[in-house]
């Protein structure tokens, strides 16, 4: 299991365009990957689940990955989130 906590820095929060790219990245891995926000969990491989969390700017999230490629998945997702300006 791997997990990491981040703070969203995008002024619009986790909006559709960058979130869809993060979801696409998550689907490349076998591990179960979830995003935790405000006491709720969502499947990071489901755009609808993630968007339903309504994550805004300056909010803290935790990404959890469980499975054989968990560490690789978490590192890859973090990289994409940085590239898309969601996290610093």
GROMACS .gro file of N, CA and C in nm:
model
  264
    1UNK      N    1   0.084  -0.119   0.000
    1UNK     CA    2   0.000   0.000   0.000
    1UNK      C    3   0.088   0.124   0.000
    2UNK      N    4   0.046   0.222  -0.076
    2UNK     CA    5   0.116   0.351  -0.082
    2UNK      C    6   0.011   0.461  -0.070
    3UNK      N    7   0.046   0.567  -0.001
    3UNK     CA    8  -0.044   0.682   0.002
    3UNK      C    9   0.036   0.810   0.020
    4UNK      N   10  -0.023   0.917  -0.023
    4UNK     CA   11   0.042   1.047  -0.013
    4UNK      C   12  -0.065   1.155  -0.007
    5UNK      N   13  -0.035   1.258   0.069
    5UNK     CA   14  -0.129   1.369   0.086
    5UNK      C   15  -0.078   1.491   0.009
    6UNK      N   16  -0.171   1.560  -0.054
    6UNK     CA   17  -0.139   1.678  -0.135
    6UNK      C   18  -0.237   1.790  -0.102
    7UNK      N   19  -0.199   1.913  -0.139
    7UNK     CA   20  -0.289   2.028  -0.131
    7UNK      C   21  -0.311   2.077  -0.274
    8UNK      N   22  -0.436   2.093  -0.311
    8UNK     CA   23  -0.472   2.139  -0.445
    8UNK      C   24  -0.441   2.288  -0.457
    9UNK      N   25  -0.366   2.327  -0.560
    9UNK     CA   26  -0.327   2.467  -0.577
    9UNK      C   27  -0.395   2.534  -0.697
   10UNK      N   28  -0.461   2.457  -0.780
   10UNK     CA   29  -0.530   2.515  -0.896
   10UNK      C   30  -0.645   2.602  -0.845
   11UNK      N   31  -0.653   2.724  -0.896
   11UNK     CA   32  -0.758   2.817  -0.853
   11UNK      C   33  -0.899   2.759  -0.870
   12UNK      N   34  -0.917   2.676  -0.972
   12UNK     CA   35  -1.049   2.617  -0.998
   12UNK      C   36  -1.067   2.484  -0.927
   13UNK      N   37  -0.969   2.442  -0.849
   13UNK     CA   38  -0.978   2.313  -0.781
   13UNK      C   39  -0.955   2.199  -0.879
   14UNK      N   40  -1.007   2.083  -0.846
   14UNK     CA   41  -0.994   1.967  -0.937
   14UNK      C   42  -1.109   1.971  -1.038
   15UNK      N   43  -1.091   2.052  -1.140
   15UNK     CA   44  -1.194   2.066  -1.242
   15UNK      C   45  -1.178   1.960  -1.351
   16UNK      N   46  -1.271   1.955  -1.441
   16UNK     CA   47  -1.286   1.843  -1.536
   16UNK      C   48  -1.163   1.811  -1.620
   17UNK      N   49  -1.103   1.910  -1.683
   17UNK     CA   50  -0.995   1.881  -1.778
   17UNK      C   51  -0.875   1.812  -1.711
   18UNK      N   52  -0.812   1.871  -1.608
   18UNK     CA   53  -0.697   1.802  -1.548
   18UNK      C   54  -0.737   1.675  -1.474
   19UNK      N   55  -0.855   1.675  -1.417
   19UNK     CA   56  -0.900   1.555  -1.345
   19UNK      C   57  -0.916   1.438  -1.441
   20UNK      N   58  -0.966   1.463  -1.561
   20UNK     CA   59  -0.982   1.355  -1.658
   20UNK      C   60  -0.847   1.295  -1.696
   21UNK      N   61  -0.744   1.379  -1.701
   21UNK     CA   62  -0.611   1.329  -1.734
   21UNK      C   63  -0.554   1.246  -1.619
   22UNK      N   64  -0.580   1.289  -1.496
   22UNK     CA   65  -0.536   1.212  -1.379
   22UNK      C   66  -0.607   1.076  -1.376
   23UNK      N   67  -0.736   1.076  -1.405
   23UNK     CA   68  -0.813   0.951  -1.409
   23UNK      C   69  -0.758   0.858  -1.518
   24UNK      N   70  -0.728   0.913  -1.634
   24UNK     CA   71  -0.670   0.832  -1.742
   24UNK      C   72  -0.539   0.769  -1.698
   25UNK      N   73  -0.459   0.844  -1.626
   25UNK     CA   74  -0.331   0.793  -1.577
   25UNK      C   75  -0.354   0.680  -1.477
   26UNK      N   76  -0.450   0.697  -1.388
   26UNK     CA   77  -0.479   0.595  -1.286
   26UNK      C   78  -0.524   0.464  -1.349
   27UNK      N   79  -0.598   0.472  -1.460
   27UNK     CA   80  -0.649   0.350  -1.524
   27UNK      C   81  -0.540   0.265  -1.587
   28UNK      N   82  -0.420   0.319  -1.598
   28UNK     CA   83  -0.308   0.243  -1.656
   28UNK      C   84  -0.252   0.138  -1.559
   29UNK      N   85  -0.294   0.146  -1.433
   29UNK     CA   86  -0.236   0.059  -1.332
   29UNK      C   87  -0.335  -0.044  -1.281
   30UNK      N   88  -0.281  -0.157  -1.235
   30UNK     CA   89  -0.363  -0.266  -1.183
   30UNK      C   90  -0.413  -0.239  -1.042
   31UNK      N   91  -0.338  -0.161  -0.967
   31UNK     CA   92  -0.371  -0.133  -0.827
   31UNK      C   93  -0.507  -0.066  -0.813
   32UNK      N   94  -0.567  -0.086  -0.697
   32UNK     CA   95  -0.688  -0.013  -0.660
   32UNK      C   96  -0.641   0.123  -0.612
   33UNK      N   97  -0.692   0.230  -0.673
   33UNK     CA   98  -0.647   0.365  -0.640
   33UNK      C   99  -0.768   0.449  -0.601
   34UNK      N  100  -0.759   0.508  -0.482
   34UNK     CA  101  -0.869   0.591  -0.434
   34UNK      C  102  -0.817   0.729  -0.397
   35UNK      N  103  -0.908   0.824  -0.397
   35UNK     CA  104  -0.878   0.959  -0.352
   35UNK      C  105  -0.967   0.987  -0.233
   36UNK      N  106  -0.907   1.039  -0.127
   36UNK     CA  107  -0.981   1.067  -0.004
   36UNK      C  108  -0.987   1.218   0.015
   37UNK      N  109  -1.107   1.268   0.042
   37UNK     CA  110  -1.127   1.410   0.063
   37UNK      C  111  -1.241   1.431   0.160
   38UNK      N  112  -1.214   1.506   0.264
   38UNK     CA  113  -1.319   1.546   0.358
   38UNK      C  114  -1.394   1.425   0.415
   39UNK      N  115  -1.322   1.318   0.444
   39UNK     CA  116  -1.383   1.199   0.504
   39UNK      C  117  -1.452   1.106   0.405
   40UNK      N  118  -1.445   1.139   0.276
   40UNK     CA  119  -1.508   1.056   0.173
   40UNK      C  120  -1.401   0.999   0.081
   41UNK      N  121  -1.428   0.880   0.028
   41UNK     CA  122  -1.337   0.815  -0.066
   41UNK      C  123  -1.405   0.800  -0.201
   42UNK      N  124  -1.324   0.810  -0.306
   42UNK     CA  125  -1.375   0.789  -0.442
   42UNK      C  126  -1.271   0.710  -0.521
   43UNK      N  127  -1.320   0.633  -0.615
   43UNK     CA  128  -1.234   0.558  -0.705
   43UNK      C  129  -1.167   0.656  -0.800
   44UNK      N  130  -1.034   0.661  -0.798
   44UNK     CA  131  -0.962   0.755  -0.884
   44UNK      C  132  -0.966   0.715  -1.031
   45UNK      N  133  -1.020   0.599  -1.059
   45UNK     CA  134  -1.034   0.555  -1.198
   45UNK      C  135  -1.171   0.591  -1.256
   46UNK      N  136  -1.251   0.665  -1.177
   46UNK     CA  137  -1.385   0.705  -1.220
   46UNK      C  138  -1.398   0.857  -1.213
   47UNK      N  139  -1.407   0.921  -1.329
   47UNK     CA  140  -1.416   1.067  -1.334
   47UNK      C  141  -1.539   1.116  -1.258
   48UNK      N  142  -1.650   1.047  -1.269
   48UNK     CA  143  -1.772   1.090  -1.202
   48UNK      C  144  -1.756   1.085  -1.050
   49UNK      N  145  -1.691   0.981  -1.000
   49UNK     CA  146  -1.669   0.967  -0.855
   49UNK      C  147  -1.581   1.080  -0.803
   50UNK      N  148  -1.475   1.111  -0.877
   50UNK     CA  149  -1.383   1.216  -0.834
   50UNK      C  150  -1.451   1.353  -0.840
   51UNK      N  151  -1.520   1.381  -0.949
   51UNK     CA  152  -1.586   1.511  -0.964
   51UNK      C  153  -1.695   1.531  -0.857
   52UNK      N  154  -1.757   1.423  -0.814
   52UNK     CA  155  -1.863   1.432  -0.712
   52UNK      C  156  -1.809   1.480  -0.577
   53UNK      N  157  -1.678   1.469  -0.556
   53UNK     CA  158  -1.619   1.516  -0.431
   53UNK      C  159  -1.610   1.669  -0.423
   54UNK      N  160  -1.616   1.736  -0.537
   54UNK     CA  161  -1.610   1.882  -0.547
   54UNK      C  162  -1.490   1.937  -0.467
   55UNK      N  163  -1.371   1.902  -0.511
   55UNK     CA  164  -1.248   1.942  -0.443
   55UNK      C  165  -1.206   2.080  -0.494
   56UNK      N  166  -1.196   2.174  -0.402
   56UNK     CA  167  -1.165   2.312  -0.438
   56UNK      C  168  -1.019   2.346  -0.407
   57UNK      N  169  -0.981   2.468  -0.445
   57UNK     CA  170  -0.847   2.519  -0.420
   57UNK      C  171  -0.815   2.519  -0.270
   58UNK      N  172  -0.690   2.491  -0.237
   58UNK     CA  173  -0.640   2.487  -0.099
   58UNK      C  174  -0.699   2.375  -0.015
   59UNK      N  175  -0.758   2.275  -0.078
   59UNK     CA  176  -0.812   2.160  -0.007
   59UNK      C  177  -0.708   2.048  -0.005
   60UNK      N  178  -0.707   1.971   0.102
   60UNK     CA  179  -0.613   1.860   0.116
   60UNK      C  180  -0.678   1.730   0.071
   61UNK      N  181  -0.604   1.653  -0.008
   61UNK     CA  182  -0.650   1.522  -0.054
   61UNK      C  183  -0.543   1.418  -0.021
   62UNK      N  184  -0.585   1.293  -0.012
   62UNK     CA  185  -0.491   1.182   0.003
   62UNK      C  186  -0.522   1.081  -0.104
   63UNK      N  187  -0.418   1.037  -0.173
   63UNK     CA  188  -0.434   0.933  -0.274
   63UNK      C  189  -0.376   0.804  -0.217
   64UNK      N  190  -0.455   0.698  -0.222
   64UNK     CA  191  -0.417   0.567  -0.172
   64UNK      C  192  -0.412   0.469  -0.288
   65UNK      N  193  -0.309   0.388  -0.290
   65UNK     CA  194  -0.296   0.284  -0.393
   65UNK      C  195  -0.262   0.152  -0.326
   66UNK      N  196  -0.335   0.048  -0.362
   66UNK     CA  197  -0.313  -0.085  -0.306
   66UNK      C  198  -0.301  -0.184  -0.422
   67UNK      N  199  -0.189  -0.256  -0.426
   67UNK     CA  200  -0.170  -0.354  -0.531
   67UNK      C  201  -0.024  -0.368  -0.569
   68UNK      N  202  -0.001  -0.451  -0.667
   68UNK     CA  203   0.136  -0.485  -0.706
   68UNK      C  204   0.215  -0.367  -0.763
   69UNK      N  205   0.147  -0.270  -0.822
   69UNK     CA  206   0.216  -0.155  -0.880
   69UNK      C  207   0.179  -0.024  -0.809
   70UNK      N  208   0.148  -0.034  -0.681
   70UNK     CA  209   0.101   0.081  -0.603
   70UNK      C  210   0.200   0.197  -0.600
   71UNK      N  211   0.326   0.167  -0.572
   71UNK     CA  212   0.427   0.273  -0.563
   71UNK      C  213   0.444   0.344  -0.698
   72UNK      N  214   0.452   0.265  -0.804
   72UNK     CA  215   0.467   0.321  -0.939
   72UNK      C  216   0.345   0.405  -0.976
   73UNK      N  217   0.227   0.357  -0.942
   73UNK     CA  218   0.103   0.429  -0.972
   73UNK      C  219   0.100   0.563  -0.901
   74UNK      N  220   0.133   0.564  -0.774
   74UNK     CA  221   0.130   0.687  -0.697
   74UNK      C  222   0.230   0.789  -0.752
   75UNK      N  223   0.350   0.744  -0.785
   75UNK     CA  224   0.452   0.833  -0.841
   75UNK      C  225   0.406   0.892  -0.974
   76UNK      N  226   0.346   0.809  -1.058
   76UNK     CA  227   0.301   0.853  -1.189
   76UNK      C  228   0.186   0.954  -1.177
   77UNK      N  229   0.093   0.927  -1.088
   77UNK     CA  230  -0.021   1.017  -1.067
   77UNK      C  231   0.028   1.151  -1.011
   78UNK      N  232   0.122   1.146  -0.918
   78UNK     CA  233   0.178   1.270  -0.862
   78UNK      C  234   0.243   1.353  -0.973
   79UNK      N  235   0.317   1.288  -1.061
   79UNK     CA  236   0.384   1.357  -1.171
   79UNK      C  237   0.282   1.427  -1.261
   80UNK      N  238   0.175   1.357  -1.297
   80UNK     CA  239   0.072   1.414  -1.384
   80UNK      C  240   0.003   1.531  -1.314
   81UNK      N  241  -0.026   1.516  -1.185
   81UNK     CA  242  -0.092   1.625  -1.112
   81UNK      C  243  -0.005   1.750  -1.106
   82UNK      N  244   0.126   1.731  -1.092
   82UNK     CA  245   0.219   1.846  -1.094
   82UNK      C  246   0.221   1.910  -1.232
   83UNK      N  247   0.230   1.828  -1.335
   83UNK     CA  248   0.234   1.879  -1.473
   83UNK      C  249   0.109   1.959  -1.508
   84UNK      N  250  -0.004   1.918  -1.455
   84UNK     CA  251  -0.132   1.985  -1.485
   84UNK      C  252  -0.163   2.099  -1.389
   85UNK      N  253  -0.072   2.128  -1.296
   85UNK     CA  254  -0.088   2.242  -1.207
   85UNK      C  255  -0.187   2.222  -1.094
   86UNK      N  256  -0.221   2.096  -1.066
   86UNK     CA  257  -0.314   2.070  -0.955
   86UNK      C  258  -0.244   2.077  -0.819
   87UNK      N  259  -0.117   2.037  -0.817
   87UNK     CA  260  -0.037   2.038  -0.693
   87UNK      C  261   0.097   2.104  -0.722
   88UNK      N  262   0.164   2.145  -0.617
   88UNK     CA  263   0.297   2.207  -0.634
   88UNK      C  264   0.405   2.103  -0.643
   0.00000   0.00000   0.00000
